[in-house]
């Protein structure tokens, strides 16, 4: 299982959309032809399947600036995410036809006196590595 994106969430990620590093775009489902968006499914640590959309600027723009739009705000609200929580996306299985299965995990920030002390796994996730 390969990590595609590991990100500590910022204000914009919580309130609007999650930005994705451009270098990670090629690990997500391919944008076909002149399309600048693609929908895909992601399974969370509880087994729930979320439907997200990756949106980019038009392909003729040098810097495509990928973001997660559709489905992202619902995910944020249902998981009660906040600034400094950590989200990681993984490519779980690569299929023979080129498609892949994706997973997402959430680690809530543990703050002590305003400083981030650690991240703990989201309830329902099995993990031994608190970072």
Short mmCIF file of N, CA and C in Angstrom, two decimals, residues 3-118:
data_model
loop_
_atom_site.label_atom_id
_atom_site.label_comp_id
_atom_site.label_asym_id
_atom_site.label_seq_id
_atom_site.Cartn_x
_atom_site.Cartn_y
_atom_site.Cartn_z
N UNK A 3 1.67 5.29 0.01
CA UNK A 3 1.13 6.60 0.39
C UNK A 3 1.20 7.54 -0.80
N UNK A 4 0.07 8.16 -1.12
CA UNK A 4 0.01 9.12 -2.22
C UNK A 4 0.14 10.54 -1.68
N UNK A 5 -0.65 10.85 -0.64
CA UNK A 5 -0.65 12.18 -0.04
C UNK A 5 -0.71 12.03 1.47
N UNK A 6 0.12 12.79 2.16
CA UNK A 6 0.06 12.88 3.61
C UNK A 6 0.06 14.38 3.91
N UNK A 7 -1.02 14.86 4.52
CA UNK A 7 -1.15 16.31 4.66
C UNK A 7 -1.76 16.71 5.99
N UNK A 8 -1.16 17.71 6.61
CA UNK A 8 -1.74 18.34 7.78
C UNK A 8 -2.68 19.42 7.26
N UNK A 9 -3.93 19.36 7.69
CA UNK A 9 -4.96 20.24 7.12
C UNK A 9 -4.82 21.68 7.57
N UNK A 10 -5.10 22.57 6.63
CA UNK A 10 -5.07 24.01 6.87
C UNK A 10 -6.51 24.54 6.80
N UNK A 11 -6.66 25.82 7.05
CA UNK A 11 -7.99 26.45 7.10
C UNK A 11 -8.78 26.23 5.80
N UNK A 12 -8.16 26.47 4.66
CA UNK A 12 -8.85 26.30 3.38
C UNK A 12 -9.26 24.84 3.16
N UNK A 13 -8.40 23.91 3.59
CA UNK A 13 -8.72 22.48 3.45
C UNK A 13 -9.99 22.14 4.23
N UNK A 14 -10.18 22.77 5.36
CA UNK A 14 -11.35 22.52 6.21
C UNK A 14 -12.59 23.23 5.67
N UNK A 15 -12.45 24.47 5.27
CA UNK A 15 -13.60 25.28 4.91
C UNK A 15 -14.09 25.12 3.47
N UNK A 16 -13.19 24.76 2.54
CA UNK A 16 -13.59 24.77 1.13
C UNK A 16 -13.25 23.49 0.39
N UNK A 17 -11.97 23.25 0.20
CA UNK A 17 -11.49 22.14 -0.62
C UNK A 17 -10.08 21.78 -0.15
N UNK A 18 -9.65 20.57 -0.46
CA UNK A 18 -8.31 20.16 -0.07
C UNK A 18 -7.37 20.23 -1.26
N UNK A 19 -6.31 20.98 -1.13
CA UNK A 19 -5.32 21.03 -2.19
C UNK A 19 -4.45 19.78 -2.14
N UNK A 20 -4.06 19.32 -3.30
CA UNK A 20 -3.24 18.13 -3.44
C UNK A 20 -1.95 18.54 -4.13
N UNK A 21 -0.81 18.04 -3.67
CA UNK A 21 0.44 18.35 -4.37
C UNK A 21 0.38 17.89 -5.83
N UNK A 22 0.81 18.73 -6.74
CA UNK A 22 0.77 18.41 -8.18
C UNK A 22 1.50 17.12 -8.49
N UNK A 23 2.60 16.85 -7.78
CA UNK A 23 3.37 15.63 -8.05
C UNK A 23 2.58 14.36 -7.73
N UNK A 24 1.52 14.47 -6.91
CA UNK A 24 0.70 13.31 -6.56
C UNK A 24 -0.41 13.04 -7.56
N UNK A 25 -0.67 13.99 -8.44
CA UNK A 25 -1.80 13.87 -9.36
C UNK A 25 -1.74 12.61 -10.21
N UNK A 26 -0.54 12.20 -10.62
CA UNK A 26 -0.42 11.02 -11.49
C UNK A 26 -0.74 9.72 -10.76
N UNK A 27 -0.85 9.73 -9.42
CA UNK A 27 -1.19 8.52 -8.65
C UNK A 27 -2.70 8.32 -8.53
N UNK A 28 -3.46 9.36 -8.79
CA UNK A 28 -4.91 9.28 -8.72
C UNK A 28 -5.46 8.87 -10.08
N UNK A 29 -6.75 8.57 -10.18
CA UNK A 29 -7.30 8.20 -11.50
C UNK A 29 -6.98 9.24 -12.55
N UNK A 30 -6.69 8.77 -13.75
CA UNK A 30 -6.27 9.65 -14.84
C UNK A 30 -7.40 10.55 -15.30
N UNK A 31 -7.05 11.79 -15.60
CA UNK A 31 -7.98 12.72 -16.23
C UNK A 31 -7.98 12.36 -17.71
N UNK A 32 -9.15 12.11 -18.27
CA UNK A 32 -9.19 11.66 -19.66
C UNK A 32 -9.34 12.82 -20.63
N UNK A 33 -8.59 12.76 -21.72
CA UNK A 33 -8.68 13.75 -22.79
C UNK A 33 -8.51 15.17 -22.30
N UNK A 34 -9.47 16.03 -22.66
CA UNK A 34 -9.42 17.44 -22.25
C UNK A 34 -10.11 17.69 -20.92
N UNK A 35 -10.53 16.63 -20.26
CA UNK A 35 -11.22 16.77 -18.97
C UNK A 35 -10.26 17.32 -17.92
N UNK A 36 -10.79 18.09 -17.02
CA UNK A 36 -9.97 18.61 -15.94
C UNK A 36 -10.56 18.22 -14.58
N UNK A 37 -11.32 17.11 -14.58
CA UNK A 37 -11.84 16.58 -13.33
C UNK A 37 -12.12 15.09 -13.50
N UNK A 38 -12.08 14.38 -12.36
CA UNK A 38 -12.38 12.96 -12.36
C UNK A 38 -12.93 12.59 -10.98
N UNK A 39 -13.96 11.74 -10.97
CA UNK A 39 -14.53 11.24 -9.72
C UNK A 39 -13.92 9.88 -9.40
N UNK A 40 -13.74 9.61 -8.11
CA UNK A 40 -13.20 8.32 -7.71
C UNK A 40 -13.69 7.98 -6.30
N UNK A 41 -13.62 6.70 -5.96
CA UNK A 41 -14.06 6.20 -4.65
C UNK A 41 -12.86 5.96 -3.75
N UNK A 42 -13.07 6.22 -2.46
CA UNK A 42 -12.03 6.02 -1.46
C UNK A 42 -12.68 5.35 -0.25
N UNK A 43 -12.03 4.33 0.28
CA UNK A 43 -12.54 3.63 1.47
C UNK A 43 -11.79 4.15 2.70
N UNK A 44 -12.55 4.48 3.77
CA UNK A 44 -11.92 4.97 4.99
C UNK A 44 -11.60 3.82 5.94
N UNK A 45 -11.05 4.17 7.11
CA UNK A 45 -10.63 3.17 8.09
C UNK A 45 -11.78 2.36 8.68
N UNK A 46 -13.01 2.85 8.53
CA UNK A 46 -14.20 2.14 9.02
C UNK A 46 -14.88 1.32 7.92
N UNK A 47 -14.36 1.39 6.69
CA UNK A 47 -14.93 0.65 5.58
C UNK A 47 -15.95 1.43 4.76
N UNK A 48 -16.24 2.67 5.15
CA UNK A 48 -17.19 3.52 4.42
C UNK A 48 -16.53 4.01 3.13
N UNK A 49 -17.29 3.99 2.03
CA UNK A 49 -16.79 4.46 0.75
C UNK A 49 -17.24 5.89 0.52
N UNK A 50 -16.27 6.76 0.26
CA UNK A 50 -16.51 8.18 -0.02
C UNK A 50 -16.28 8.43 -1.49
N UNK A 51 -17.09 9.30 -2.08
CA UNK A 51 -16.93 9.67 -3.48
C UNK A 51 -16.36 11.09 -3.54
N UNK A 52 -15.16 11.20 -4.10
CA UNK A 52 -14.48 12.49 -4.21
C UNK A 52 -14.30 12.84 -5.68
N UNK A 53 -14.07 14.12 -5.91
CA UNK A 53 -13.73 14.61 -7.26
C UNK A 53 -12.42 15.37 -7.17
N UNK A 54 -11.50 15.01 -8.07
CA UNK A 54 -10.28 15.81 -8.24
C UNK A 54 -10.56 16.78 -9.37
N UNK A 55 -10.30 18.03 -9.10
CA UNK A 55 -10.51 19.09 -10.08
C UNK A 55 -9.18 19.79 -10.31
N UNK A 56 -8.87 20.09 -11.56
CA UNK A 56 -7.65 20.84 -11.88
C UNK A 56 -8.02 22.01 -12.79
N UNK A 57 -7.09 22.91 -12.91
CA UNK A 57 -7.27 23.96 -13.91
C UNK A 57 -7.22 23.30 -15.29
N UNK A 58 -7.68 24.01 -16.29
CA UNK A 58 -7.67 23.46 -17.65
C UNK A 58 -6.27 22.98 -18.01
N UNK A 59 -6.19 21.94 -18.86
CA UNK A 59 -4.92 21.31 -19.17
C UNK A 59 -3.92 22.22 -19.88
N UNK A 60 -4.38 23.32 -20.47
CA UNK A 60 -3.45 24.23 -21.14
C UNK A 60 -2.73 25.15 -20.15
N UNK A 61 -3.08 25.08 -18.88
CA UNK A 61 -2.41 25.87 -17.85
C UNK A 61 -1.20 25.09 -17.34
N UNK A 62 -0.05 25.75 -17.21
CA UNK A 62 1.17 25.08 -16.76
C UNK A 62 1.02 24.47 -15.36
N UNK A 63 0.46 25.22 -14.46
CA UNK A 63 0.31 24.75 -13.08
C UNK A 63 -1.14 24.34 -12.88
N UNK A 64 -1.40 23.06 -12.80
CA UNK A 64 -2.77 22.55 -12.81
C UNK A 64 -3.49 22.70 -11.47
N UNK A 65 -2.76 22.80 -10.36
CA UNK A 65 -3.31 23.03 -9.03
C UNK A 65 -4.47 22.09 -8.69
N UNK A 66 -4.20 20.81 -8.49
CA UNK A 66 -5.28 19.85 -8.19
C UNK A 66 -5.88 20.07 -6.80
N UNK A 67 -7.19 19.89 -6.71
CA UNK A 67 -7.91 20.01 -5.45
C UNK A 67 -9.00 18.94 -5.39
N UNK A 68 -9.34 18.53 -4.15
CA UNK A 68 -10.49 17.66 -3.94
C UNK A 68 -11.69 18.56 -3.72
N UNK A 69 -12.74 18.37 -4.48
CA UNK A 69 -13.92 19.22 -4.35
C UNK A 69 -15.12 18.37 -3.91
N UNK A 70 -15.85 17.83 -4.84
CA UNK A 70 -17.07 17.07 -4.55
C UNK A 70 -16.80 15.99 -3.49
N UNK A 71 -17.62 15.97 -2.47
CA UNK A 71 -17.51 14.97 -1.42
C UNK A 71 -16.58 15.34 -0.28
N UNK A 72 -15.66 16.26 -0.53
CA UNK A 72 -14.66 16.60 0.48
C UNK A 72 -15.28 17.25 1.72
N UNK A 73 -16.15 18.24 1.54
CA UNK A 73 -16.74 18.95 2.69
C UNK A 73 -17.59 18.00 3.54
N UNK A 74 -18.33 17.09 2.91
CA UNK A 74 -19.10 16.11 3.66
C UNK A 74 -18.16 15.25 4.52
N UNK A 75 -17.04 14.84 3.93
CA UNK A 75 -16.04 14.06 4.65
C UNK A 75 -15.52 14.83 5.86
N UNK A 76 -15.16 16.09 5.65
CA UNK A 76 -14.66 16.95 6.73
C UNK A 76 -15.68 17.05 7.86
N UNK A 77 -16.93 17.30 7.50
CA UNK A 77 -17.98 17.46 8.52
C UNK A 77 -18.26 16.16 9.26
N UNK A 78 -18.39 15.08 8.55
CA UNK A 78 -18.70 13.79 9.18
C UNK A 78 -17.57 13.29 10.07
N UNK A 79 -16.33 13.57 9.69
CA UNK A 79 -15.17 13.14 10.48
C UNK A 79 -14.79 14.19 11.54
N UNK A 80 -15.49 15.33 11.52
CA UNK A 80 -15.24 16.42 12.46
C UNK A 80 -13.77 16.84 12.43
N UNK A 81 -13.26 17.05 11.22
CA UNK A 81 -11.87 17.42 11.05
C UNK A 81 -11.66 18.89 11.39
N UNK A 82 -10.45 19.19 11.83
CA UNK A 82 -10.11 20.57 12.14
C UNK A 82 -8.67 20.84 11.70
N UNK A 83 -8.28 22.09 11.77
CA UNK A 83 -6.94 22.51 11.37
C UNK A 83 -5.91 21.69 12.15
N UNK A 84 -4.87 21.25 11.46
CA UNK A 84 -3.75 20.46 11.97
C UNK A 84 -4.04 18.96 12.07
N UNK A 85 -5.28 18.52 11.82
CA UNK A 85 -5.51 17.09 11.72
C UNK A 85 -4.77 16.61 10.47
N UNK A 86 -4.44 15.34 10.43
CA UNK A 86 -3.65 14.79 9.33
C UNK A 86 -4.51 13.81 8.53
N UNK A 87 -4.44 13.93 7.21
CA UNK A 87 -5.16 13.04 6.30
C UNK A 87 -4.14 12.39 5.38
N UNK A 88 -4.29 11.08 5.19
CA UNK A 88 -3.39 10.37 4.28
C UNK A 88 -4.21 9.56 3.29
N UNK A 89 -3.81 9.64 2.02
CA UNK A 89 -4.43 8.86 0.96
C UNK A 89 -3.43 7.80 0.50
N UNK A 90 -3.94 6.61 0.24
CA UNK A 90 -3.12 5.48 -0.19
C UNK A 90 -3.71 4.85 -1.44
N UNK A 91 -2.82 4.32 -2.27
CA UNK A 91 -3.26 3.46 -3.36
C UNK A 91 -3.12 2.06 -2.81
N UNK A 92 -4.24 1.37 -2.65
CA UNK A 92 -4.24 0.07 -1.99
C UNK A 92 -3.90 -1.07 -2.93
N UNK A 93 -4.60 -1.17 -4.03
CA UNK A 93 -4.37 -2.28 -4.97
C UNK A 93 -4.42 -1.77 -6.40
N UNK A 94 -3.44 -2.11 -7.17
CA UNK A 94 -3.43 -1.78 -8.59
C UNK A 94 -4.00 -2.98 -9.34
N UNK A 95 -5.05 -2.77 -10.12
CA UNK A 95 -5.71 -3.84 -10.86
C UNK A 95 -5.02 -4.05 -12.22
N UNK A 96 -5.26 -5.18 -12.84
CA UNK A 96 -4.68 -5.50 -14.14
C UNK A 96 -5.11 -4.51 -15.22
N UNK A 97 -6.34 -3.96 -15.09
CA UNK A 97 -6.84 -3.02 -16.09
C UNK A 97 -6.34 -1.60 -15.88
N UNK A 98 -5.45 -1.40 -14.89
CA UNK A 98 -4.90 -0.07 -14.63
C UNK A 98 -5.64 0.70 -13.56
N UNK A 99 -6.82 0.23 -13.16
CA UNK A 99 -7.57 0.91 -12.11
C UNK A 99 -6.95 0.58 -10.75
N UNK A 100 -7.34 1.32 -9.74
CA UNK A 100 -6.77 1.11 -8.40
C UNK A 100 -7.85 1.29 -7.35
N UNK A 101 -7.58 0.74 -6.16
CA UNK A 101 -8.43 0.98 -5.01
C UNK A 101 -7.71 1.98 -4.12
N UNK A 102 -8.47 2.93 -3.59
CA UNK A 102 -7.88 3.99 -2.77
C UNK A 102 -8.40 3.93 -1.35
N UNK A 103 -7.55 4.31 -0.41
CA UNK A 103 -7.91 4.36 1.01
C UNK A 103 -7.55 5.73 1.56
N UNK A 104 -8.27 6.12 2.63
CA UNK A 104 -7.96 7.38 3.31
C UNK A 104 -7.99 7.11 4.82
N UNK A 105 -7.03 7.69 5.53
CA UNK A 105 -7.02 7.61 6.98
C UNK A 105 -6.94 9.02 7.55
N UNK A 106 -7.43 9.15 8.77
CA UNK A 106 -7.45 10.43 9.46
C UNK A 106 -6.75 10.26 10.80
N UNK A 107 -5.91 11.21 11.14
CA UNK A 107 -5.29 11.24 12.46
C UNK A 107 -5.60 12.60 13.07
N UNK A 108 -6.27 12.58 14.21
CA UNK A 108 -6.64 13.83 14.88
C UNK A 108 -5.42 14.40 15.60
N UNK A 109 -5.25 15.71 15.50
CA UNK A 109 -4.14 16.38 16.18
C UNK A 109 -4.40 16.39 17.68
N UNK A 110 -3.37 16.08 18.45
CA UNK A 110 -3.45 16.15 19.90
C UNK A 110 -2.70 17.41 20.31
N UNK A 111 -3.44 18.39 20.82
CA UNK A 111 -2.83 19.67 21.16
C UNK A 111 -2.70 19.80 22.67
N UNK A 112 -1.52 20.22 23.09
CA UNK A 112 -1.25 20.46 24.50
C UNK A 112 -0.74 21.89 24.62
N UNK A 113 -1.49 22.72 25.34
CA UNK A 113 -1.15 24.13 25.51
C UNK A 113 -0.94 24.83 24.17
N UNK A 114 -1.78 24.48 23.19
CA UNK A 114 -1.75 25.15 21.89
C UNK A 114 -0.76 24.57 20.90
N UNK A 115 0.15 23.70 21.36
CA UNK A 115 1.13 23.10 20.45
C UNK A 115 0.68 21.68 20.10
N UNK A 116 0.97 21.26 18.87
CA UNK A 116 0.62 19.91 18.46
C UNK A 116 1.62 18.95 19.08
N UNK A 117 1.10 18.05 19.86
CA UNK A 117 1.93 17.08 20.56
C UNK A 117 2.10 15.81 19.74
N UNK A 118 1.03 15.36 19.13
CA UNK A 118 1.05 14.12 18.34
C UNK A 118 -0.22 14.04 17.52
#
